[in-house]
Amino acid sequence: MKIAVDAMGGDNAPQAIIAGVEQARDQYSDLEFQLYGDPAKVKPLIKNSERLTMVATTEEITMGEEPVRAIRKKKDSSIVRAAKAVKDGEAEAFFSAGNTGAVLAAGIFIVGRIKGIDRPGLTSVLPITKPGSARHSFVYLDTGANAESKEHNLVQYGFLGKFYAENVLGVKNPRIALLNNGAEEDKGDKLHKAVWQDLNDEADLNFVGNIESGDLLYGKADVVVSDGWTANAALKATEGTAKMMLTLIKHGILNGGLRAKLGYLLLKPVFHQIGKQMSTSTYGGAVLLGLKAPVVKTHGSSDATAVTNTIAQIHTMLTSGVIEKTVEFFGQASSVDKDDKNE
Amino acid sequence: MKIAVDAMGGDNAPQAIIAGVEQARDQYSDLEFQLYGDPAKVKPLIKNSERLTMVATTEEITMGEEPVRAIRKKKDSSIVRAAKAVKDGEAEAFFSAGNTGAVLAAGIFIVGRIKGIDRPGLTSVLPITKPGSARHSFVYLDTGANAESKEHNLVQYGFLGKFYAENVLGVKNPRIALLNNGAEEDKGDKLHKAVWQDLNDEADLNFVGNIESGDLLYGKADVVVSDGWTANAALKATEGTAKMMLTLIKHGILNGGLRAKLGYLLLKPVFHQIGKQMSTSTYGGAVLLGLKAPVVKTHGSSDATAVTNTIAQIHTMLTSGVIEKTVEFFGQASSVDKDDKNE
C-alpha cells in the first residue's frame, strides 16, 4: 500500500514528517511512501530509503495562502502533486500537515468525492475523558470543511461517521448523536429539528438523540454529527479552554513558590496523563470523509510521533476497507434515490 | 431602588435566594426587595425583614416547562408576578434563578423591549484568564436567547455590549470583536461577512475584527458579539471542558496514591484560584440586554454568594443608568432610521 506524503507542509517540515514516516515504515512492513517535496531539503534527512521514493516538486503552498486559488495555480506543489498521485492510482492515500484549506480543496477537486456525496465532512477523533468511561474516543464531523450545511449533508455524516467508527475504531453498532443547543428532541433551529427527525427515521443508524457541546467529552455517543459551522466553534472552544486550563496551572505553579513547585513534582504523572489525553496528536489527524481515498491532515505543529500516529490511522483505514464499504453504501443509496424519483 | 425577586426559582430555592438577598440588603442600603413566592416556604427563612416585602404567589414554573406556554398559563407564578411588578413600575429590576426560557419570555413579553430593538440578547460576563492580562472579564452576547439571528441584530449587540462594558464594567472605549470561524476579515458565512462590514463601518464602535472561539478567554476583546446559536455552542463547550479538566485532575489525584494527595495539598491554593477564576458565579448572572429594565438570570445551581454577586451586578446596572443610556441611543437611532426612509 502506497501513501503519498506532502513532505513540505507543517511547522516542523520536512524534519518531523520524514522522521515520522520512517518510524511508520519500520512499524508497518506493508507500507510504501512517496515523498513529495524539495529533494535538496528532504533527501539529507532520510536515514534509510527502504520503501521511500522521493518525487521532486518545485512549488510550495504556504499557511496563509487562499486554498482554492493556490491549488489551481501551484500545479507543481507538494500538495497538488501528492493528491494527483492518488487520483491517478499511483498511491492509495494522501497525507499532509500543511495548509488545511489547500488539503481539503485538493481532496475535493483532485482526489474526488464518492458518488452520492456532495459535501465531504472533516472528521476528527476526540477523547472521551470521563473517568470510568468504557470508550476512550469518539468520531466528530463535520469539524469545518463546510461553513453552511444542508439537511441531507448531516444525515450523510451520520453514515460516514458510523462506517468510520465501526471499521477504524472497531466500535460495534456505534451510537450516533446530533450536536444541538439542547438535549430534548424539540430543540434547535429548523435545520437541526429536521435532521433530528431524519436521523431518528434511519433504521440503519443507532441514533441516540441530541448532544450539547458541553457534553462532548463525556462519552454519550460514539459519533457526533454536526454542521461544520457549529462543530468548528465547539471544537475550537474545547481546545482553547483545555490549553488555557493547562496554562493557568503552569502559571500558578511558577508563581506559587517552592511549595507549588514541590506539589507539581508530586503531581507530574497526573498532569502528564491529562496532557496526553487532551492532546490532539494522540488521536491521529483529521480525515476528509466522503472522498474516494483517505485524505488525512495532521496538525501543523505535529512532531514525528504525531506523524507516525496519523500514518497508523491511514494504515487502519486502508486495511479495514472503510472507503470501499462507504462507496458501496452510497452507490446503492444513490440508485435507491434514483428509483424513488422514477416512481 | 426596588428589585423584584423570584424567590422560588433555582435548585437551592428558596433558601439560597433568601440568604443571598439578605446579604445584599445588608451590603446596599439603597436597595429594597419584593420577594415573590409561597409565604409558607419563604417567611420562615427570613432572618430580618428590613427592606424586604413578601408578595404571595400561588403557582410555580418548574425547570422542564415550555417557557412561553408557562408564562401565559401561570399568571400567578413568582416569575410572571415579579416581571409584572417591573412592567407596572412597582420595581426597577427582576431577578431569578429559575427556568431560563420562562425568565427570557417574561422579560420580552412582560417587561418589554426597548424601542428599536426587536431581539434582546442574553449577555454573560466571562473571565479573561490569560496570565498577565490587563483586564479580567469580557461581555459576551447573544449567548442563546435567539437560535436564529439577522444582520442588524448582531450590530445592535455591538452597541448593547458597548454600553454594558462602559457603564457596568467601567471599560473605556471597549474593544468589540465578532465571533467567527477565523480571524481574517474574509472569514465566515454570508451573515458573518456582512456583519463584519457593518461593525467595521460603525464610527461609534471600536471594532477590532473577528475572534475565534478558541481565543475567548485570552483577552483579545472587551465585548464579543455573536449570533445566539454559535455563542451558545462555544460557551457550553468552554464550560464543559473547564469542568472536565477539573474532574480529570481530581480523579488523577484520588487514584494517584499518597504521592498525588500530598501534591494536591501543596497545590491547593493554585487549584482554588483557578476554580474561582473559571466559576460562572464569580461574574454574576446573565442579563437579557435590550429590555426596558434589568432582567437578570443567575445559574439554577447558584448558592447564596452567587445570588449576592448577581444582585451587586443589578445594583451597578441601576446606579450606572446603563438602561437609560441604551434607551436614549436606540430612540435616536430609530428616529434617524425614519429620517433616512423619508428622504
XYZ file of C-alpha atoms in Angstrom:
686
model
C 0.000 0.000 0.000
C 1.409 3.342 -1.052
C 0.890 6.647 0.761
C 1.591 9.954 -0.988
C 3.193 12.267 1.578
C 3.392 16.070 1.418
C 6.909 16.339 2.842
C 6.906 20.149 2.896
C 3.755 21.026 4.911
C 3.722 21.861 8.629
C 5.701 23.957 11.106
C 8.298 21.218 11.612
C 8.580 20.096 7.981
C 10.359 18.392 6.469
C 12.221 17.070 9.586
C 9.226 15.850 11.619
C 7.499 14.470 8.520
C 10.454 12.376 7.417
C 11.236 11.134 10.943
C 7.570 10.184 11.456
C 7.356 8.451 8.086
C 10.498 6.428 8.799
C 9.100 5.316 12.164
C 5.855 4.254 10.486
C 7.753 2.478 7.697
C 9.670 0.460 10.304
C 6.396 -0.375 12.063
C 4.335 -1.434 9.024
C 6.062 -3.717 6.537
C 3.142 -3.407 4.087
C 3.501 0.377 3.644
C 5.417 2.279 0.966
C 5.790 6.049 0.792
C 6.142 8.622 -1.957
C 7.683 11.791 -0.547
C 6.659 14.949 -2.453
C 8.932 17.921 -1.912
C 12.250 19.606 -2.499
C 14.921 16.848 -2.726
C 17.621 19.258 -1.567
C 15.768 19.672 1.726
C 14.262 16.199 2.090
C 16.968 13.784 0.918
C 19.616 14.698 3.525
C 17.068 13.864 6.275
C 16.368 10.313 5.096
C 18.212 7.758 7.212
C 17.125 4.655 5.320
C 15.457 4.853 1.914
C 13.760 1.449 2.121
C 10.195 1.739 0.732
C 10.606 5.509 0.371
C 10.544 7.166 -3.071
C 11.419 10.808 -3.499
C 9.305 12.776 -6.003
C 10.740 16.226 -6.742
C 8.352 19.207 -6.682
C 9.274 22.843 -7.234
C 6.461 24.782 -5.542
C 5.153 25.157 -2.016
C 1.719 26.225 -0.739
C 2.261 28.218 2.458
C -0.034 28.505 5.501
C -1.603 31.866 4.665
C -2.495 31.244 1.005
C -6.077 31.239 -0.276
C -6.637 27.477 -0.729
C -8.620 27.103 -3.955
C -6.501 29.641 -5.827
C -3.328 28.041 -4.505
C -4.157 24.540 -5.738
C -5.201 25.918 -9.142
C -2.043 27.976 -9.610
C 0.643 25.845 -7.970
C 0.375 22.683 -10.054
C 3.863 21.569 -9.054
C 3.353 21.983 -5.316
C 3.803 19.012 -2.981
C 0.087 19.142 -2.035
C -1.235 19.143 -5.614
C 1.236 16.514 -6.865
C 0.596 14.137 -3.924
C -3.175 14.458 -4.373
C -2.790 13.876 -8.111
C -0.830 10.667 -7.454
C -3.861 9.352 -5.538
C -6.239 10.376 -8.313
C -4.038 8.623 -10.905
C -3.878 5.424 -8.854
C -0.162 5.757 -8.118
C -0.877 5.962 -4.383
C -3.811 4.927 -2.204
C -3.845 7.707 0.409
C -2.702 11.313 0.875
C -1.069 12.683 3.998
C -0.247 16.333 4.815
C 0.491 18.621 7.770
C 0.208 21.718 5.549
C -2.390 24.404 4.739
C -5.714 22.820 5.827
C -7.825 24.621 3.259
C -5.483 23.601 0.438
C -5.501 19.951 1.582
C -9.324 19.975 1.681
C -9.526 21.628 -1.734
C -7.005 19.153 -3.199
C -9.046 16.314 -1.673
C -12.333 17.504 -3.140
C -11.152 18.758 -6.541
C -8.287 16.359 -7.264
C -8.820 13.096 -5.323
C -12.578 13.437 -5.801
C -15.798 12.711 -3.949
C -17.538 9.384 -3.561
C -20.581 9.177 -5.839
C -23.664 10.314 -3.944
C -21.792 12.642 -1.567
C -21.699 16.319 -2.440
C -20.196 17.674 0.779
C -17.389 15.641 2.378
C -17.036 16.207 6.116
C -13.852 16.934 8.035
C -13.639 14.286 10.721
C -11.682 14.259 13.961
C -11.361 11.608 16.612
C -11.656 13.267 20.016
C -11.046 11.957 23.517
C -13.746 10.753 25.864
C -12.133 11.805 29.112
C -14.869 10.983 31.587
C -13.249 8.806 34.267
C -14.542 5.236 34.120
C -15.934 5.556 30.611
C -15.964 2.283 28.641
C -14.815 4.026 25.453
C -11.941 6.482 25.088
C -12.689 8.338 21.879
C -15.475 9.377 19.533
C -15.859 10.444 15.918
C -16.807 14.084 15.307
C -17.844 15.584 11.949
C -18.055 17.996 10.104
C -15.484 19.977 12.096
C -15.272 22.704 9.492
C -14.999 21.672 5.837
C -18.302 23.489 5.179
C -19.447 26.779 6.708
C -23.008 26.091 5.523
C -24.633 22.644 5.558
C -27.943 21.230 4.370
C -30.213 18.627 5.907
C -29.071 15.699 3.721
C -25.379 16.550 4.338
C -25.846 15.966 8.057
C -27.649 12.663 7.503
C -24.754 11.539 5.289
C -22.341 12.497 8.077
C -24.256 10.041 10.265
C -23.409 7.214 7.863
C -19.850 8.371 7.155
C -19.227 8.553 10.912
C -20.829 5.172 11.525
C -18.612 3.425 8.942
C -15.534 5.147 10.338
C -16.334 4.216 13.956
C -17.080 0.607 13.001
C -14.115 -0.008 10.725
C -11.353 2.245 12.018
C -12.149 2.389 15.747
C -13.771 -1.064 15.961
C -16.995 0.117 17.615
C -19.951 -2.233 17.191
C -23.277 -0.550 16.429
C -21.948 2.943 17.202
C -24.246 5.385 18.986
C -24.889 8.404 16.743
C -25.816 11.780 18.274
C -26.640 15.186 16.807
C -24.877 18.288 18.173
C -27.655 20.699 19.112
C -28.457 23.535 21.519
C -30.323 21.292 23.939
C -30.744 17.605 24.740
C -34.515 17.334 24.212
C -35.834 16.267 20.824
C -37.696 19.526 20.089
C -34.536 21.654 20.420
C -32.726 23.603 17.741
C -33.405 25.719 14.699
C -35.350 24.459 11.659
C -32.339 22.609 10.204
C -31.500 20.728 13.401
C -35.113 19.782 14.093
C -35.394 18.331 10.582
C -32.082 16.452 10.873
C -33.142 15.023 14.249
C -36.211 13.546 12.540
C -34.205 12.189 9.583
C -31.591 10.525 11.788
C -34.285 9.097 14.023
C -36.078 7.666 10.987
C -32.975 5.881 9.644
C -33.368 2.216 10.616
C -29.641 1.611 9.932
C -28.450 4.228 12.409
C -28.334 3.712 16.158
C -29.454 7.289 16.804
C -29.360 8.302 20.475
C -30.653 11.879 20.128
C -29.199 15.336 20.671
C -25.985 16.162 22.492
C -24.908 19.603 23.746
C -21.399 20.919 23.165
C -20.718 20.927 26.910
C -21.097 17.120 26.931
C -18.773 16.309 24.029
C -16.009 14.753 26.162
C -18.430 12.843 28.398
C -18.884 9.709 26.253
C -22.588 9.963 25.469
C -22.054 8.977 21.814
C -19.536 7.243 19.512
C -20.279 9.551 16.582
C -21.310 13.205 16.926
C -22.814 14.669 13.770
C -22.919 18.437 13.234
C -22.976 21.138 10.631
C -19.428 22.365 10.001
C -20.018 25.802 11.482
C -21.208 24.665 14.923
C -18.784 21.747 15.276
C -15.901 24.042 14.421
C -16.927 26.627 17.042
C -17.375 23.950 19.726
C -14.119 22.176 18.828
C -12.038 25.347 18.953
C -13.655 26.357 22.265
C -12.872 22.897 23.689
C -9.242 23.003 22.541
C -8.775 26.632 23.612
C -10.188 26.003 27.086
C -8.139 22.840 27.665
C -4.999 24.715 26.651
C -5.937 27.673 28.880
C -6.514 25.409 31.900
C -3.054 23.881 31.485
C -1.571 27.393 31.105
C -3.314 28.529 34.288
C -1.953 25.562 36.226
C 1.545 26.134 34.877
C 1.361 29.855 35.710
C 0.027 29.104 39.193
C 2.905 26.706 39.810
C 5.576 29.090 38.509
C 4.231 31.847 40.768
C 3.413 29.668 43.769
C 6.913 29.447 45.185
C 8.690 26.344 46.419
C 5.528 24.806 47.840
C 3.758 24.830 44.474
C 6.829 23.545 42.643
C 7.104 20.616 45.032
C 3.388 19.925 44.565
C 3.927 19.926 40.817
C 6.717 17.361 41.066
C 4.430 15.057 43.030
C 1.521 15.532 40.620
C 3.645 15.332 37.454
C 2.353 11.860 36.435
C -1.252 13.127 36.763
C -0.604 16.212 34.612
C 1.321 14.110 32.107
C -1.613 11.717 31.740
C -4.120 14.578 31.313
C -1.891 16.332 28.795
C -1.702 13.101 26.787
C -5.464 12.519 26.983
C -6.268 16.055 25.837
C -3.592 16.193 23.137
C -4.992 16.102 19.623
C -1.959 14.223 18.321
C -2.847 11.147 20.418
C -5.847 10.543 18.179
C -4.277 10.993 14.733
C -5.191 13.523 12.092
C -8.375 14.949 10.631
C -9.818 12.875 7.789
C -11.880 14.351 4.971
C -14.568 11.646 4.834
C -16.610 11.208 1.688
C -13.622 11.085 -0.691
C -12.525 8.176 -2.888
C -9.347 7.669 -0.821
C -8.045 8.550 2.637
C -7.026 12.225 2.705
C -5.658 12.977 6.160
C -4.439 16.281 7.560
C -2.485 16.361 10.798
C -1.904 19.487 12.940
C 0.613 21.955 11.533
C 2.534 21.706 14.799
C 2.821 17.903 14.635
C 6.035 16.280 15.781
C 7.388 12.966 14.458
C 5.237 10.915 16.869
C 2.055 12.686 15.731
C 3.039 11.972 12.117
C 3.582 8.274 12.925
C 0.215 8.084 14.749
C -1.538 9.644 11.771
C 0.052 7.182 9.376
C -1.055 4.334 11.673
C -4.574 5.726 11.310
C -4.236 5.745 7.490
C -2.959 2.170 7.659
C -6.118 1.132 9.544
C -8.279 2.986 7.032
C -6.604 1.145 4.160
C -6.658 -2.351 5.670
C -10.208 -2.073 7.058
C -11.724 -1.269 3.671
C -13.728 1.592 5.183
C -13.652 3.578 1.930
C -14.834 0.620 -0.199
C -17.725 -0.037 2.219
C -18.673 3.641 2.130
C -18.533 3.714 -1.696
C -20.726 0.620 -1.880
C -23.312 2.010 0.553
C -23.658 5.398 -1.117
C -23.641 3.782 -4.569
C -26.666 1.720 -3.531
C -28.229 4.675 -1.739
C -27.970 6.825 -4.889
C -29.567 4.137 -7.068
C -32.371 3.842 -4.499
C -32.821 7.611 -4.679
C -32.996 7.389 -8.462
C -35.622 4.627 -8.239
C -37.645 6.823 -5.921
C -37.539 9.659 -8.389
C -38.622 7.401 -11.286
C -41.724 6.186 -9.492
C -34.354 51.113 44.320
C -36.620 48.083 44.365
C -35.749 44.658 42.945
C -38.498 42.090 42.274
C -37.102 38.687 43.252
C -38.389 35.290 42.121
C -37.895 33.547 45.477
C -38.956 30.106 44.159
C -36.635 29.544 41.150
C -33.392 27.529 41.245
C -32.120 24.258 42.675
C -31.430 25.782 46.087
C -34.564 27.934 46.333
C -35.875 29.466 48.380
C -33.010 29.054 50.949
C -30.086 30.297 48.794
C -32.207 33.092 47.303
C -33.287 34.491 50.677
C -29.824 34.159 52.214
C -28.272 35.903 49.183
C -30.874 38.667 49.192
C -30.308 39.328 52.900
C -26.549 39.576 52.366
C -27.094 42.029 49.503
C -29.600 44.026 51.562
C -27.012 44.385 54.354
C -24.428 45.475 51.781
C -26.503 48.071 49.870
C -28.540 50.455 51.981
C -30.276 51.855 48.888
C -31.856 48.531 47.861
C -35.327 47.202 48.696
C -36.639 43.778 47.720
C -40.018 42.309 46.857
C -39.940 38.545 47.351
C -42.388 36.681 45.105
C -43.249 33.162 46.249
C -45.010 30.916 48.707
C -45.006 32.694 52.103
C -45.218 29.362 53.940
C -41.856 28.387 52.449
C -40.204 31.808 52.264
C -41.203 33.580 55.505
C -39.594 31.112 57.936
C -36.234 31.645 56.172
C -36.174 35.429 56.622
C -33.878 36.461 59.456
C -34.509 40.199 59.287
C -37.370 41.656 57.276
C -35.838 45.131 56.906
C -36.420 46.382 53.321
C -37.946 43.010 52.354
C -41.604 42.736 51.323
C -43.235 39.355 50.846
C -45.660 39.077 47.913
C -47.665 35.833 47.993
C -47.922 33.833 44.733
C -49.715 30.509 44.298
C -48.070 28.993 41.204
C -44.575 27.825 40.263
C -42.931 27.421 36.845
C -40.641 24.382 37.040
C -37.386 23.751 35.161
C -38.791 21.466 32.448
C -41.817 23.543 31.396
C -42.231 25.012 27.910
C -41.452 28.698 28.629
C -43.926 30.698 26.545
C -46.869 28.463 27.426
C -45.883 28.521 31.087
C -45.826 32.320 31.368
C -49.159 32.557 29.533
C -50.900 29.975 31.707
C -49.340 30.557 35.121
C -50.317 34.177 35.729
C -49.841 33.819 39.480
C -46.350 32.311 39.299
C -43.429 34.050 41.002
C -41.753 34.673 37.596
C -44.803 36.276 35.953
C -45.766 38.344 39.013
C -42.202 39.640 39.567
C -41.873 40.591 35.888
C -45.278 42.294 36.011
C -44.182 44.357 39.021
C -41.352 45.762 36.873
C -43.700 46.471 33.976
C -46.098 48.294 36.338
C -43.307 50.417 37.800
C -43.543 48.809 41.255
C -39.969 47.542 40.952
C -36.984 48.572 38.829
C -35.345 45.201 38.135
C -36.197 41.485 38.014
C -34.014 38.712 39.430
C -34.489 34.923 39.045
C -32.545 31.650 39.267
C -35.454 29.716 37.706
C -36.412 28.325 34.263
C -34.197 30.337 31.834
C -36.655 30.211 28.950
C -39.503 31.427 31.166
C -37.382 34.295 32.526
C -36.455 35.341 28.966
C -40.083 35.084 27.823
C -41.280 37.067 30.840
C -38.607 39.679 30.107
C -39.586 40.059 26.447
C -43.382 39.765 26.736
C -43.995 41.342 30.151
C -41.132 43.752 30.993
C -40.842 44.672 27.311
C -38.198 45.615 24.762
C -36.503 48.960 24.322
C -37.896 50.797 21.296
C -35.773 49.991 18.243
C -34.625 46.560 19.458
C -36.510 43.526 18.184
C -34.230 40.792 19.512
C -32.790 41.267 23.010
C -29.532 39.364 23.572
C -28.651 37.164 26.531
C -25.421 38.555 27.945
C -22.824 36.916 30.149
C -19.674 38.295 31.667
C -16.913 35.719 31.203
C -13.387 35.537 32.623
C -10.251 36.581 30.789
C -7.870 34.081 32.317
C -4.723 34.753 30.339
C -1.962 35.328 32.890
C -0.810 38.941 32.901
C -3.862 40.254 31.070
C -4.759 43.869 31.904
C -8.500 43.078 32.033
C -10.166 40.176 33.828
C -13.536 39.805 32.131
C -15.397 40.478 28.891
C -19.013 40.872 27.773
C -20.399 38.079 25.573
C -23.721 38.182 23.714
C -26.086 36.699 22.476
C -25.366 33.507 24.436
C -28.615 31.889 23.424
C -31.784 33.993 23.599
C -32.178 33.527 19.821
C -31.427 30.384 17.807
C -31.584 32.411 14.579
C -30.208 35.941 14.236
C -30.182 38.561 11.479
C -27.500 41.020 10.436
C -28.954 44.056 12.231
C -29.441 42.047 15.455
C -25.700 41.425 15.664
C -24.882 45.081 15.040
C -27.275 46.024 17.857
C -25.467 43.533 20.121
C -22.313 45.525 19.420
C -23.932 48.647 20.887
C -25.706 46.844 23.731
C -22.393 45.219 24.702
C -20.514 48.508 24.421
C -22.919 50.307 26.776
C -22.782 47.415 29.235
C -18.957 47.245 29.213
C -18.651 51.025 29.637
C -21.246 51.517 32.352
C -21.290 48.266 34.319
C -17.683 47.085 33.961
C -16.156 50.572 33.640
C -14.221 49.869 30.432
C -13.285 52.961 28.416
C -13.748 52.665 24.652
C -14.324 48.876 24.791
C -12.847 46.733 22.021
C -15.649 44.980 20.119
C -14.976 41.680 18.293
C -17.135 39.377 16.190
C -17.131 35.629 16.943
C -16.320 33.937 13.640
C -14.700 30.798 12.213
C -11.390 32.509 11.523
C -9.520 35.655 12.476
C -9.104 37.142 8.976
C -11.669 39.649 7.702
C -12.878 37.498 4.789
C -13.862 34.578 7.053
C -17.321 33.235 7.771
C -20.624 32.569 6.066
C -22.654 35.280 4.323
C -24.152 36.577 7.600
C -20.822 36.942 9.386
C -19.098 38.576 6.408
C -21.908 41.154 6.246
C -21.822 41.791 9.999
C -18.035 42.236 9.891
C -18.534 45.004 7.321
C -21.354 46.658 9.312
C -19.389 46.662 12.571
C -16.308 47.949 10.802
C -18.342 50.788 9.250
C -19.777 51.963 12.611
C -17.752 55.023 13.606
C -19.031 54.739 17.199
C -17.730 51.214 17.730
C -14.089 50.349 18.454
C -14.270 47.251 16.259
C -11.147 45.059 16.420
C -12.203 42.335 13.965
C -13.009 38.640 14.207
C -12.259 36.377 17.138
C -12.292 32.559 17.128
C -13.989 30.570 19.894
C -10.642 29.099 20.959
C -9.458 32.610 21.883
C -12.455 33.663 24.005
C -10.630 33.549 27.350
C -7.459 35.197 26.004
C -8.476 38.840 26.391
C -8.455 39.961 22.764
C -11.716 41.934 23.181
C -13.913 43.561 25.840
C -17.147 42.698 24.018
C -17.639 39.598 21.860
C -20.676 39.785 19.587
C -22.212 36.616 18.163
C -25.408 35.094 16.882
C -27.120 33.184 19.702
C -26.567 29.776 18.162
C -22.779 29.968 17.841
C -22.150 31.778 21.130
C -24.233 29.189 22.945
C -22.292 26.264 21.421
C -18.940 27.876 22.213
C -19.984 28.864 25.750
C -21.213 25.373 26.638
C -18.049 23.801 25.165
C -15.912 26.194 27.224
C -17.804 25.462 30.451
C -17.928 21.705 29.788
C -14.205 21.494 29.071
C -13.211 23.545 32.122
C -15.375 21.300 34.295
C -13.923 18.168 32.679
C -10.339 19.330 33.241
C -11.035 19.859 36.943
C -12.707 16.414 37.090
C -9.692 14.801 35.432
C -7.316 16.419 37.917
C -9.497 15.353 40.851
C -9.732 11.816 39.500
C -5.974 11.638 38.895
C -5.321 12.783 42.462
C -7.787 10.330 44.004
C -6.176 7.474 42.061
C -2.588 8.629 42.372
C -1.921 7.336 45.873
C -0.285 9.198 48.729
C 2.171 10.987 46.441
C -0.612 12.618 44.409
C -2.612 13.513 47.521
C 0.394 15.252 49.034
C 0.951 17.061 45.740
C -2.666 18.196 45.841
C -2.300 19.632 49.343
C 0.681 21.676 48.197
C -1.090 22.897 45.048
C -4.456 23.536 46.726
C -4.143 27.364 46.598
C -3.417 27.151 42.847
C -6.452 24.935 42.167
C -8.609 27.109 44.392
C -7.643 30.232 42.428
C -8.317 28.520 39.073
C -11.658 27.177 40.275
C -12.662 30.693 41.333
C -11.499 32.253 38.048
C -13.427 29.716 35.962
C -16.570 29.749 38.107
C -19.525 31.411 36.425
C -20.856 32.677 39.750
C -17.846 34.967 40.211
C -19.114 37.131 37.349
C -22.804 37.466 38.267
C -25.808 36.355 36.239
C -26.880 36.506 32.603
C -28.612 39.752 31.640
C -31.212 39.978 28.891
C -29.970 43.199 27.288
C -32.352 45.254 25.175
C -35.183 45.338 27.729
C -36.636 48.373 29.491
C -35.275 47.229 32.873
C -32.563 44.873 34.182
C -33.784 41.258 33.887
C -31.081 39.024 35.308
C -30.988 35.236 35.474
C -28.433 33.502 37.635
C -27.445 29.796 37.342
C -30.028 27.332 38.674
C -27.346 25.874 40.927
C -26.463 29.262 42.472
C -25.633 29.415 46.162
C -26.224 32.437 48.408
C -22.903 34.068 47.387
C -23.775 33.794 43.686
C -27.154 35.387 44.428
C -25.461 38.251 46.293
C -22.957 38.768 43.431
C -25.794 38.893 40.920
C -27.686 41.473 42.975
C -24.498 43.536 43.192
C -24.445 43.436 39.381
C -28.083 44.629 39.239
C -27.187 47.410 41.695
C -24.440 48.589 39.316
C -26.839 48.413 36.371
C -29.365 50.575 38.249
C -26.936 53.181 39.575
C -24.951 53.474 36.318
C -28.009 54.355 34.258
C -26.970 51.855 31.560
C -30.597 51.167 30.567
C -31.466 54.874 30.241
C -28.388 55.460 28.064
C -29.318 52.482 25.889
C -32.931 53.683 25.544
C -31.737 57.132 24.545
C -29.303 55.800 21.938
C -31.749 53.435 20.253
C -34.513 56.053 20.438
C -32.292 58.438 18.457
C -31.140 55.639 16.150
C -34.763 54.774 15.300
C -35.654 58.394 14.529
C -32.543 58.663 12.332
C -33.674 55.496 10.529
C -37.078 57.059 9.965
C -35.490 60.218 8.569
C -33.451 58.069 6.207
C -36.584 56.387 4.947
C -38.357 59.717 4.361
C -35.603 61.050 2.160
